[in-house]
Amino acid sequence: SFLCGNAHTLEELVGARVLQGIGGGALISTAQAILFDVFPLHERGKAMAIFGMGVMVGPTLGPTLGGWITDNYSWPWIFYINIPLGFLAALMTWRYVPEPAHANERTDHVDWPGLVLLILGIGALQILLERGEAKGWYDALEIRVETVIAAISLVAFIWHELVTEHPVVDLRILGNRQLAAGVAFGLTLGFALYASVFALPVFLQAHLGYTAWDTGKVILPGAIASAVTMAITGRITGKMDARYLIVLGVGLFMWSMWFHYHFTLDIGLGDTVFPMILRGVGLGLIFVPLTQVAVADLRPQQRAKGTGLFNLARQL
């Protein structure tokens, strides 16, 4: 974060963002596995709800705070603000997070071929998705080459991970039907969640002339609604079938997207409040039970791998 805020060129900023991704990518899956280790079964719903508030509400509150900082100070401070929070998180983790009671599955072997194939596959896929529109998609040789690299690398990665003794991503645990269903649902949820997160600020700022701060105020009601819903969901998750909560959440999210579909250049700030609240409530109903159900049947030693797969699918 310090290097991002101190960047003087685009290349420096991108390089620092890669370091951010390496650090951040390791946190979410590990944190979820820790929650399952530390909390007894009857408290896991509440623990996942509190954790989910951070995961889901943080990214929606971020644009609000980031917009205010950008408009009133300067863009480097949206990165510098992470530094004291990072120190505080590190100290609290060192002080309060225990080692798991079970033995972790450790190996001195590093699956370098699998790691290289994963980087090539995901990297080529992300580059072609980022640059495809500007390059005219498959009219450009670059996009065709990146598609071939992504396809071959990902197919080879899946085959390699299924046959190697020490895979970097253990795909064999997808033999657990509950995890496999959760991962598939997480992938679908990611499409809906991140597409809407990306599209709305672009629409508001590019077409309606909203400032970063105004855009943040549009997103804020949904963040508050999501936080409140997660707090309630955490208390009732263990008392009712999680599938009902997930289906209800999906329905509300779809209803919200129907309102988004009808946004025009004539809308005002008030027209976005109800759709954003619906979206927040829907996500709050989905996240906690889905995450908990996806890894519930895994052995303790497999939970970090399971949550890693779930988050990989959602982010991808």
mmCIF file of C-alpha atoms in Angstrom:
data_model
loop_
_atom_site.group_PDB
_atom_site.id
_atom_site.type_symbol
_atom_site.label_atom_id
_atom_site.label_comp_id
_atom_site.label_asym_id
_atom_site.label_seq_id
_atom_site.Cartn_x
_atom_site.Cartn_y
_atom_site.Cartn_z
ATOM 1 C CA SER A 1 0.000 0.000 0.000
ATOM 2 C CA PHE A 2 2.887 2.355 0.783
ATOM 3 C CA LEU A 3 4.477 1.644 -2.611
ATOM 4 C CA CYS A 4 1.113 2.162 -4.359
ATOM 5 C CA GLY A 5 0.657 5.560 -2.750
ATOM 6 C CA ASN A 6 4.256 6.490 -3.549
ATOM 7 C CA ALA A 7 4.121 5.353 -7.209
ATOM 8 C CA HIS A 8 5.243 7.858 -9.843
ATOM 9 C CA THR A 9 4.541 5.761 -12.944
ATOM 10 C CA LEU A 10 1.854 3.328 -14.044
ATOM 11 C CA GLU A 11 4.415 0.494 -14.029
ATOM 12 C CA GLU A 12 5.314 1.184 -10.370
ATOM 13 C CA LEU A 13 1.629 1.246 -9.409
ATOM 14 C CA VAL A 14 0.906 -2.039 -11.209
ATOM 15 C CA GLY A 15 3.925 -3.715 -9.599
ATOM 16 C CA ALA A 16 2.870 -2.567 -6.141
ATOM 17 C CA ARG A 17 -0.684 -3.772 -6.802
ATOM 18 C CA VAL A 18 0.722 -7.223 -7.629
ATOM 19 C CA LEU A 19 2.360 -7.264 -4.178
ATOM 20 C CA GLN A 20 -0.963 -6.189 -2.646
ATOM 21 C CA GLY A 21 -2.711 -9.068 -4.393
ATOM 22 C CA ILE A 22 -0.166 -11.613 -3.168
ATOM 23 C CA GLY A 23 -0.709 -10.489 0.404
ATOM 24 C CA GLY A 24 -4.456 -10.014 0.230
ATOM 25 C CA GLY A 25 -5.100 -13.265 -1.600
ATOM 26 C CA ALA A 26 -3.624 -15.258 1.275
ATOM 27 C CA LEU A 27 -5.763 -13.545 3.921
ATOM 28 C CA ILE A 28 -9.392 -14.342 3.125
ATOM 29 C CA SER A 29 -9.150 -18.122 2.717
ATOM 30 C CA THR A 30 -6.874 -18.479 5.729
ATOM 31 C CA ALA A 31 -9.153 -16.311 7.847
ATOM 32 C CA GLN A 32 -12.237 -18.369 7.000
ATOM 33 C CA ALA A 33 -10.424 -21.613 7.819
ATOM 34 C CA ILE A 34 -9.352 -20.117 11.172
ATOM 35 C CA LEU A 35 -12.967 -19.264 12.017
ATOM 36 C CA PHE A 36 -14.019 -22.877 11.478
ATOM 37 C CA ASP A 37 -11.116 -24.062 13.645
ATOM 38 C CA VAL A 38 -11.594 -21.639 16.539
ATOM 39 C CA PHE A 39 -15.365 -21.373 16.926
ATOM 40 C CA PRO A 40 -17.590 -24.282 18.015
ATOM 41 C CA LEU A 41 -20.374 -25.357 15.697
ATOM 42 C CA HIS A 42 -23.136 -23.358 17.430
ATOM 43 C CA GLU A 43 -21.132 -20.107 17.125
ATOM 44 C CA ARG A 44 -19.867 -20.458 13.556
ATOM 45 C CA GLY A 45 -22.887 -18.736 12.016
ATOM 46 C CA LYS A 46 -22.314 -15.609 14.108
ATOM 47 C CA ALA A 47 -18.564 -15.707 13.442
ATOM 48 C CA MET A 48 -19.079 -16.030 9.681
ATOM 49 C CA ALA A 49 -21.638 -13.206 9.788
ATOM 50 C CA ILE A 50 -19.174 -10.843 11.463
ATOM 51 C CA PHE A 51 -16.444 -11.907 9.053
ATOM 52 C CA GLY A 52 -18.829 -11.576 6.098
ATOM 53 C CA MET A 53 -19.660 -8.022 7.138
ATOM 54 C CA GLY A 54 -16.016 -7.180 6.622
ATOM 55 C CA VAL A 55 -15.666 -9.034 3.320
ATOM 56 C CA MET A 56 -18.868 -7.739 1.740
ATOM 57 C CA VAL A 57 -19.391 -4.383 3.448
ATOM 58 C CA GLY A 58 -15.759 -3.270 3.232
ATOM 59 C CA PRO A 59 -15.682 -3.181 -0.588
ATOM 60 C CA THR A 60 -18.992 -1.299 -0.667
ATOM 61 C CA LEU A 61 -17.989 1.229 1.988
ATOM 62 C CA GLY A 62 -14.597 1.638 0.328
ATOM 63 C CA PRO A 63 -15.856 3.719 -2.616
ATOM 64 C CA THR A 64 -17.635 6.062 -0.191
ATOM 65 C CA LEU A 65 -14.563 6.692 1.923
ATOM 66 C CA GLY A 66 -12.252 6.569 -1.090
ATOM 67 C CA GLY A 67 -14.394 9.087 -2.953
ATOM 68 C CA TRP A 68 -14.331 11.505 -0.027
ATOM 69 C CA ILE A 69 -10.551 11.157 0.356
ATOM 70 C CA THR A 70 -9.955 11.588 -3.382
ATOM 71 C CA ASP A 71 -12.147 14.684 -3.620
ATOM 72 C CA ASN A 72 -10.795 16.335 -0.464
ATOM 73 C CA TYR A 73 -7.153 15.227 -0.318
ATOM 74 C CA SER A 74 -5.342 13.236 -3.030
ATOM 75 C CA TRP A 75 -5.453 9.715 -4.450
ATOM 76 C CA PRO A 76 -2.299 8.358 -2.665
ATOM 77 C CA TRP A 77 -4.169 8.572 0.632
ATOM 78 C CA ILE A 78 -6.598 5.827 -0.423
ATOM 79 C CA PHE A 79 -3.527 3.561 -0.173
ATOM 80 C CA TYR A 80 -1.790 5.178 2.824
ATOM 81 C CA ILE A 81 -4.911 4.679 4.955
ATOM 82 C CA ASN A 82 -4.261 0.915 4.764
ATOM 83 C CA ILE A 83 -0.936 1.195 6.600
ATOM 84 C CA PRO A 84 -2.137 1.887 10.190
ATOM 85 C CA LEU A 85 -5.008 -0.571 9.667
ATOM 86 C CA GLY A 86 -2.505 -3.190 8.519
ATOM 87 C CA PHE A 87 -0.316 -2.690 11.598
ATOM 88 C CA LEU A 88 -3.370 -2.955 13.851
ATOM 89 C CA ALA A 89 -4.544 -6.153 12.117
ATOM 90 C CA ALA A 90 -1.075 -7.701 12.388
ATOM 91 C CA LEU A 91 -0.834 -6.945 16.105
ATOM 92 C CA MET A 92 -4.319 -8.291 16.819
ATOM 93 C CA THR A 93 -3.636 -11.452 14.811
ATOM 94 C CA TRP A 94 -0.353 -12.073 16.673
ATOM 95 C CA ARG A 95 -2.055 -11.509 20.005
ATOM 96 C CA TYR A 96 -5.438 -13.211 19.610
ATOM 97 C CA VAL A 97 -5.399 -15.809 16.793
ATOM 98 C CA PRO A 98 -4.355 -19.263 18.063
ATOM 99 C CA GLU A 99 -2.722 -22.070 16.146
ATOM 100 C CA PRO A 100 -5.220 -24.778 15.076
ATOM 101 C CA ALA A 101 -5.649 -27.744 17.373
ATOM 102 C CA HIS A 102 -5.327 -30.195 14.467
ATOM 103 C CA ALA A 103 -2.131 -30.851 12.547
ATOM 104 C CA ASN A 104 -1.886 -28.981 9.262
ATOM 105 C CA GLU A 105 -1.092 -30.920 6.123
ATOM 106 C CA ARG A 106 2.419 -29.723 5.315
ATOM 107 C CA THR A 107 4.860 -30.718 2.601
ATOM 108 C CA ASP A 108 8.301 -29.573 1.552
ATOM 109 C CA HIS A 109 7.344 -30.165 -2.081
ATOM 110 C CA VAL A 110 6.275 -27.153 -4.167
ATOM 111 C CA ASP A 111 4.120 -27.865 -7.200
ATOM 112 C CA TRP A 112 5.982 -25.523 -9.536
ATOM 113 C CA PRO A 113 4.424 -26.850 -12.790
ATOM 114 C CA GLY A 114 0.926 -26.396 -11.349
ATOM 115 C CA LEU A 115 1.775 -22.910 -10.090
ATOM 116 C CA VAL A 116 3.194 -21.857 -13.479
ATOM 117 C CA LEU A 117 0.157 -23.231 -15.341
ATOM 118 C CA LEU A 118 -2.211 -21.452 -12.947
ATOM 119 C CA ILE A 119 -0.396 -18.122 -13.368
ATOM 120 C CA LEU A 120 -0.331 -18.480 -17.167
ATOM 121 C CA GLY A 121 -3.981 -19.507 -17.381
ATOM 122 C CA ILE A 122 -5.468 -16.922 -15.031
ATOM 123 C CA GLY A 123 -3.033 -14.219 -16.176
ATOM 124 C CA ALA A 124 -3.774 -14.677 -19.879
ATOM 125 C CA LEU A 125 -7.517 -14.859 -19.159
ATOM 126 C CA GLN A 126 -7.470 -11.598 -17.190
ATOM 127 C CA ILE A 127 -5.376 -9.749 -19.787
ATOM 128 C CA LEU A 128 -7.638 -10.779 -22.665
ATOM 129 C CA LEU A 129 -10.745 -9.739 -20.704
ATOM 130 C CA GLU A 130 -9.165 -6.383 -19.794
ATOM 131 C CA ARG A 131 -7.853 -5.584 -23.293
ATOM 132 C CA GLY A 132 -10.343 -7.410 -25.503
ATOM 133 C CA GLU A 133 -12.784 -4.564 -26.051
ATOM 134 C CA ALA A 134 -10.088 -1.997 -26.846
ATOM 135 C CA LYS A 135 -8.420 -4.420 -29.270
ATOM 136 C CA GLY A 136 -11.634 -5.405 -31.078
ATOM 137 C CA TRP A 137 -11.722 -8.831 -29.461
ATOM 138 C CA TYR A 138 -10.867 -11.646 -31.890
ATOM 139 C CA ASP A 139 -9.998 -9.310 -34.740
ATOM 140 C CA ALA A 140 -6.689 -8.843 -32.896
ATOM 141 C CA LEU A 141 -3.915 -11.469 -32.969
ATOM 142 C CA GLU A 142 -2.990 -10.655 -29.357
ATOM 143 C CA ILE A 143 -6.443 -11.626 -28.059
ATOM 144 C CA ARG A 144 -6.464 -14.861 -30.076
ATOM 145 C CA VAL A 145 -3.033 -15.809 -28.710
ATOM 146 C CA GLU A 146 -4.063 -15.009 -25.126
ATOM 147 C CA THR A 147 -7.217 -17.108 -25.530
ATOM 148 C CA VAL A 148 -5.195 -20.099 -26.711
ATOM 149 C CA ILE A 149 -2.678 -19.684 -23.866
ATOM 150 C CA ALA A 150 -5.450 -19.389 -21.267
ATOM 151 C CA ALA A 151 -7.363 -22.404 -22.592
ATOM 152 C CA ILE A 152 -4.351 -24.706 -22.898
ATOM 153 C CA SER A 153 -2.870 -23.626 -19.553
ATOM 154 C CA LEU A 154 -6.100 -24.043 -17.585
ATOM 155 C CA VAL A 155 -6.903 -27.451 -19.115
ATOM 156 C CA ALA A 156 -3.321 -28.606 -18.458
ATOM 157 C CA PHE A 157 -3.538 -27.185 -14.921
ATOM 158 C CA ILE A 158 -6.705 -29.145 -14.120
ATOM 159 C CA TRP A 159 -5.205 -32.374 -15.486
ATOM 160 C CA HIS A 160 -1.919 -31.847 -13.645
ATOM 161 C CA GLU A 161 -3.577 -31.038 -10.312
ATOM 162 C CA LEU A 162 -5.674 -34.201 -10.501
ATOM 163 C CA VAL A 163 -2.684 -36.506 -11.060
ATOM 164 C CA THR A 164 0.148 -34.929 -9.042
ATOM 165 C CA GLU A 165 0.808 -36.051 -5.480
ATOM 166 C CA HIS A 166 1.190 -32.568 -3.957
ATOM 167 C CA PRO A 167 -1.063 -30.182 -5.945
ATOM 168 C CA VAL A 168 -0.856 -26.436 -5.408
ATOM 169 C CA VAL A 169 -4.693 -26.418 -5.622
ATOM 170 C CA ASP A 170 -6.273 -29.657 -4.474
ATOM 171 C CA LEU A 171 -9.107 -30.105 -6.981
ATOM 172 C CA ARG A 172 -9.803 -33.620 -5.711
ATOM 173 C CA ILE A 173 -11.732 -32.244 -2.744
ATOM 174 C CA LEU A 174 -14.382 -31.157 -5.250
ATOM 175 C CA GLY A 175 -15.461 -34.772 -4.974
ATOM 176 C CA ASN A 176 -17.384 -33.431 -1.992
ATOM 177 C CA ARG A 177 -20.721 -32.549 -3.604
ATOM 178 C CA GLN A 178 -21.516 -29.835 -1.085
ATOM 179 C CA LEU A 179 -18.223 -28.030 -1.756
ATOM 180 C CA ALA A 180 -18.597 -28.495 -5.520
ATOM 181 C CA ALA A 181 -22.069 -26.938 -5.430
ATOM 182 C CA GLY A 182 -20.804 -24.075 -3.260
ATOM 183 C CA VAL A 183 -17.877 -23.376 -5.602
ATOM 184 C CA ALA A 184 -20.182 -23.371 -8.654
ATOM 185 C CA PHE A 185 -22.593 -21.036 -6.870
ATOM 186 C CA GLY A 186 -19.692 -18.808 -5.766
ATOM 187 C CA LEU A 187 -18.554 -18.503 -9.385
ATOM 188 C CA THR A 188 -22.056 -17.484 -10.449
ATOM 189 C CA LEU A 189 -22.361 -15.068 -7.535
ATOM 190 C CA GLY A 190 -19.066 -13.474 -8.519
ATOM 191 C CA PHE A 191 -20.349 -12.773 -12.036
ATOM 192 C CA ALA A 192 -23.393 -10.971 -10.679
ATOM 193 C CA LEU A 193 -21.667 -9.207 -7.793
ATOM 194 C CA TYR A 194 -18.579 -7.824 -9.508
ATOM 195 C CA ALA A 195 -20.347 -6.976 -12.770
ATOM 196 C CA SER A 196 -22.768 -4.745 -10.874
ATOM 197 C CA VAL A 197 -20.001 -3.311 -8.689
ATOM 198 C CA PHE A 198 -18.063 -2.353 -11.817
ATOM 199 C CA ALA A 199 -20.910 -1.084 -13.984
ATOM 200 C CA LEU A 200 -22.749 1.225 -11.567
ATOM 201 C CA PRO A 201 -19.882 3.644 -10.689
ATOM 202 C CA VAL A 202 -18.921 3.882 -14.367
ATOM 203 C CA PHE A 203 -22.521 4.734 -15.292
ATOM 204 C CA LEU A 204 -22.900 7.314 -12.507
ATOM 205 C CA GLN A 205 -19.593 9.088 -13.131
ATOM 206 C CA ALA A 206 -19.327 8.835 -16.923
ATOM 207 C CA HIS A 207 -22.967 9.519 -17.822
ATOM 208 C CA LEU A 208 -24.512 11.384 -14.895
ATOM 209 C CA GLY A 209 -21.438 13.404 -13.911
ATOM 210 C CA TYR A 210 -21.347 12.175 -10.294
ATOM 211 C CA THR A 211 -18.206 12.810 -8.288
ATOM 212 C CA ALA A 212 -16.408 9.976 -6.482
ATOM 213 C CA TRP A 213 -18.044 11.148 -3.232
ATOM 214 C CA ASP A 214 -21.540 11.189 -4.794
ATOM 215 C CA THR A 215 -20.972 7.666 -6.123
ATOM 216 C CA GLY A 216 -19.969 6.551 -2.657
ATOM 217 C CA LYS A 217 -23.209 7.946 -1.225
ATOM 218 C CA VAL A 218 -25.187 5.881 -3.753
ATOM 219 C CA ILE A 219 -23.395 2.693 -2.648
ATOM 220 C CA LEU A 220 -23.606 3.416 1.094
ATOM 221 C CA PRO A 221 -27.260 2.334 1.716
ATOM 222 C CA GLY A 222 -26.539 -1.088 0.247
ATOM 223 C CA ALA A 223 -23.493 -1.497 2.490
ATOM 224 C CA ILE A 224 -25.505 -0.647 5.610
ATOM 225 C CA ALA A 225 -28.322 -2.985 4.550
ATOM 226 C CA SER A 226 -25.833 -5.784 3.922
ATOM 227 C CA ALA A 227 -24.217 -5.328 7.343
ATOM 228 C CA VAL A 228 -27.546 -5.390 9.185
ATOM 229 C CA THR A 229 -28.757 -8.417 7.210
ATOM 230 C CA MET A 230 -25.568 -10.374 7.874
ATOM 231 C CA ALA A 231 -25.844 -9.694 11.588
ATOM 232 C CA ILE A 232 -29.386 -11.088 11.582
ATOM 233 C CA THR A 233 -28.492 -13.992 9.280
ATOM 234 C CA GLY A 234 -25.648 -15.032 11.572
ATOM 235 C CA ARG A 235 -28.098 -15.501 14.428
ATOM 236 C CA ILE A 236 -30.649 -17.542 12.470
ATOM 237 C CA THR A 237 -28.387 -19.596 10.172
ATOM 238 C CA GLY A 238 -28.261 -22.562 12.535
ATOM 239 C CA LYS A 239 -32.024 -22.473 13.180
ATOM 240 C CA MET A 240 -33.334 -22.907 9.622
ATOM 241 C CA ASP A 241 -32.417 -24.511 6.326
ATOM 242 C CA ALA A 242 -29.641 -22.421 4.753
ATOM 243 C CA ARG A 243 -31.047 -23.101 1.283
ATOM 244 C CA TYR A 244 -34.142 -21.002 2.016
ATOM 245 C CA LEU A 245 -31.972 -18.017 2.977
ATOM 246 C CA ILE A 246 -29.829 -18.396 -0.143
ATOM 247 C CA VAL A 247 -32.839 -18.658 -2.496
ATOM 248 C CA LEU A 248 -34.481 -15.633 -0.859
ATOM 249 C CA GLY A 249 -31.236 -13.682 -1.190
ATOM 250 C CA VAL A 250 -30.924 -14.596 -4.856
ATOM 251 C CA GLY A 251 -34.493 -13.448 -5.479
ATOM 252 C CA LEU A 252 -33.887 -10.065 -3.835
ATOM 253 C CA PHE A 253 -30.619 -9.611 -5.705
ATOM 254 C CA MET A 254 -32.372 -10.342 -9.025
ATOM 255 C CA TRP A 255 -35.118 -7.860 -8.122
ATOM 256 C CA SER A 256 -32.447 -5.238 -7.457
ATOM 257 C CA MET A 257 -30.783 -5.940 -10.808
ATOM 258 C CA TRP A 258 -34.187 -5.491 -12.500
ATOM 259 C CA PHE A 259 -34.308 -1.964 -11.078
ATOM 260 C CA HIS A 260 -30.725 -1.363 -12.199
ATOM 261 C CA TYR A 261 -31.675 -2.487 -15.696
ATOM 262 C CA HIS A 262 -34.229 0.357 -15.855
ATOM 263 C CA PHE A 263 -31.833 3.128 -14.731
ATOM 264 C CA THR A 264 -31.837 6.002 -17.238
ATOM 265 C CA LEU A 265 -30.078 9.351 -17.552
ATOM 266 C CA ASP A 266 -33.059 10.938 -15.789
ATOM 267 C CA ILE A 267 -32.621 9.160 -12.431
ATOM 268 C CA GLY A 268 -31.676 11.031 -9.298
ATOM 269 C CA LEU A 269 -29.899 10.001 -6.125
ATOM 270 C CA GLY A 270 -33.186 8.962 -4.483
ATOM 271 C CA ASP A 271 -33.993 6.538 -7.306
ATOM 272 C CA THR A 272 -30.986 4.399 -6.420
ATOM 273 C CA VAL A 273 -31.667 3.974 -2.688
ATOM 274 C CA PHE A 274 -34.260 1.172 -2.788
ATOM 275 C CA PRO A 275 -32.427 -0.931 -5.429
ATOM 276 C CA MET A 276 -29.162 -0.639 -3.482
ATOM 277 C CA ILE A 277 -30.867 -1.652 -0.227
ATOM 278 C CA LEU A 278 -32.423 -4.660 -1.987
ATOM 279 C CA ARG A 279 -29.009 -5.609 -3.331
ATOM 280 C CA GLY A 280 -27.421 -5.313 0.104
ATOM 281 C CA VAL A 281 -30.106 -7.408 1.804
ATOM 282 C CA GLY A 282 -29.847 -10.065 -0.902
ATOM 283 C CA LEU A 283 -26.079 -10.363 -0.583
ATOM 284 C CA GLY A 284 -26.354 -10.434 3.204
ATOM 285 C CA LEU A 285 -28.730 -13.399 2.996
ATOM 286 C CA ILE A 286 -26.490 -15.284 0.557
ATOM 287 C CA PHE A 287 -22.934 -14.888 1.807
ATOM 288 C CA VAL A 288 -23.026 -16.308 5.333
ATOM 289 C CA PRO A 289 -25.034 -19.510 4.744
ATOM 290 C CA LEU A 290 -23.364 -20.203 1.390
ATOM 291 C CA THR A 291 -19.831 -20.011 2.793
ATOM 292 C CA GLN A 292 -20.737 -22.039 5.849
ATOM 293 C CA VAL A 293 -22.558 -24.765 3.924
ATOM 294 C CA ALA A 294 -19.878 -25.059 1.219
ATOM 295 C CA VAL A 295 -17.142 -26.252 3.615
ATOM 296 C CA ALA A 296 -19.261 -27.747 6.397
ATOM 297 C CA ASP A 297 -18.606 -31.374 5.381
ATOM 298 C CA LEU A 298 -14.826 -31.030 4.957
ATOM 299 C CA ARG A 299 -12.292 -32.372 7.427
ATOM 300 C CA PRO A 300 -10.509 -29.648 9.455
ATOM 301 C CA GLN A 301 -7.303 -30.206 7.471
ATOM 302 C CA GLN A 302 -9.192 -29.574 4.216
ATOM 303 C CA ARG A 303 -11.015 -26.377 5.183
ATOM 304 C CA ALA A 304 -8.282 -23.972 4.120
ATOM 305 C CA LYS A 305 -8.199 -25.676 0.703
ATOM 306 C CA GLY A 306 -11.997 -25.605 0.487
ATOM 307 C CA THR A 307 -12.325 -21.933 1.366
ATOM 308 C CA GLY A 308 -9.459 -21.205 -1.030
ATOM 309 C CA LEU A 309 -11.309 -22.864 -3.903
ATOM 310 C CA PHE A 310 -14.551 -21.120 -2.969
ATOM 311 C CA ASN A 311 -12.896 -17.687 -2.944
ATOM 312 C CA LEU A 312 -10.919 -18.402 -6.134
ATOM 313 C CA ALA A 313 -14.193 -19.156 -7.938
ATOM 314 C CA ARG A 314 -15.925 -16.065 -6.543
ATOM 315 C CA GLN A 315 -13.030 -13.735 -7.413
ATOM 316 C CA LEU A 316 -12.486 -15.320 -10.817
#
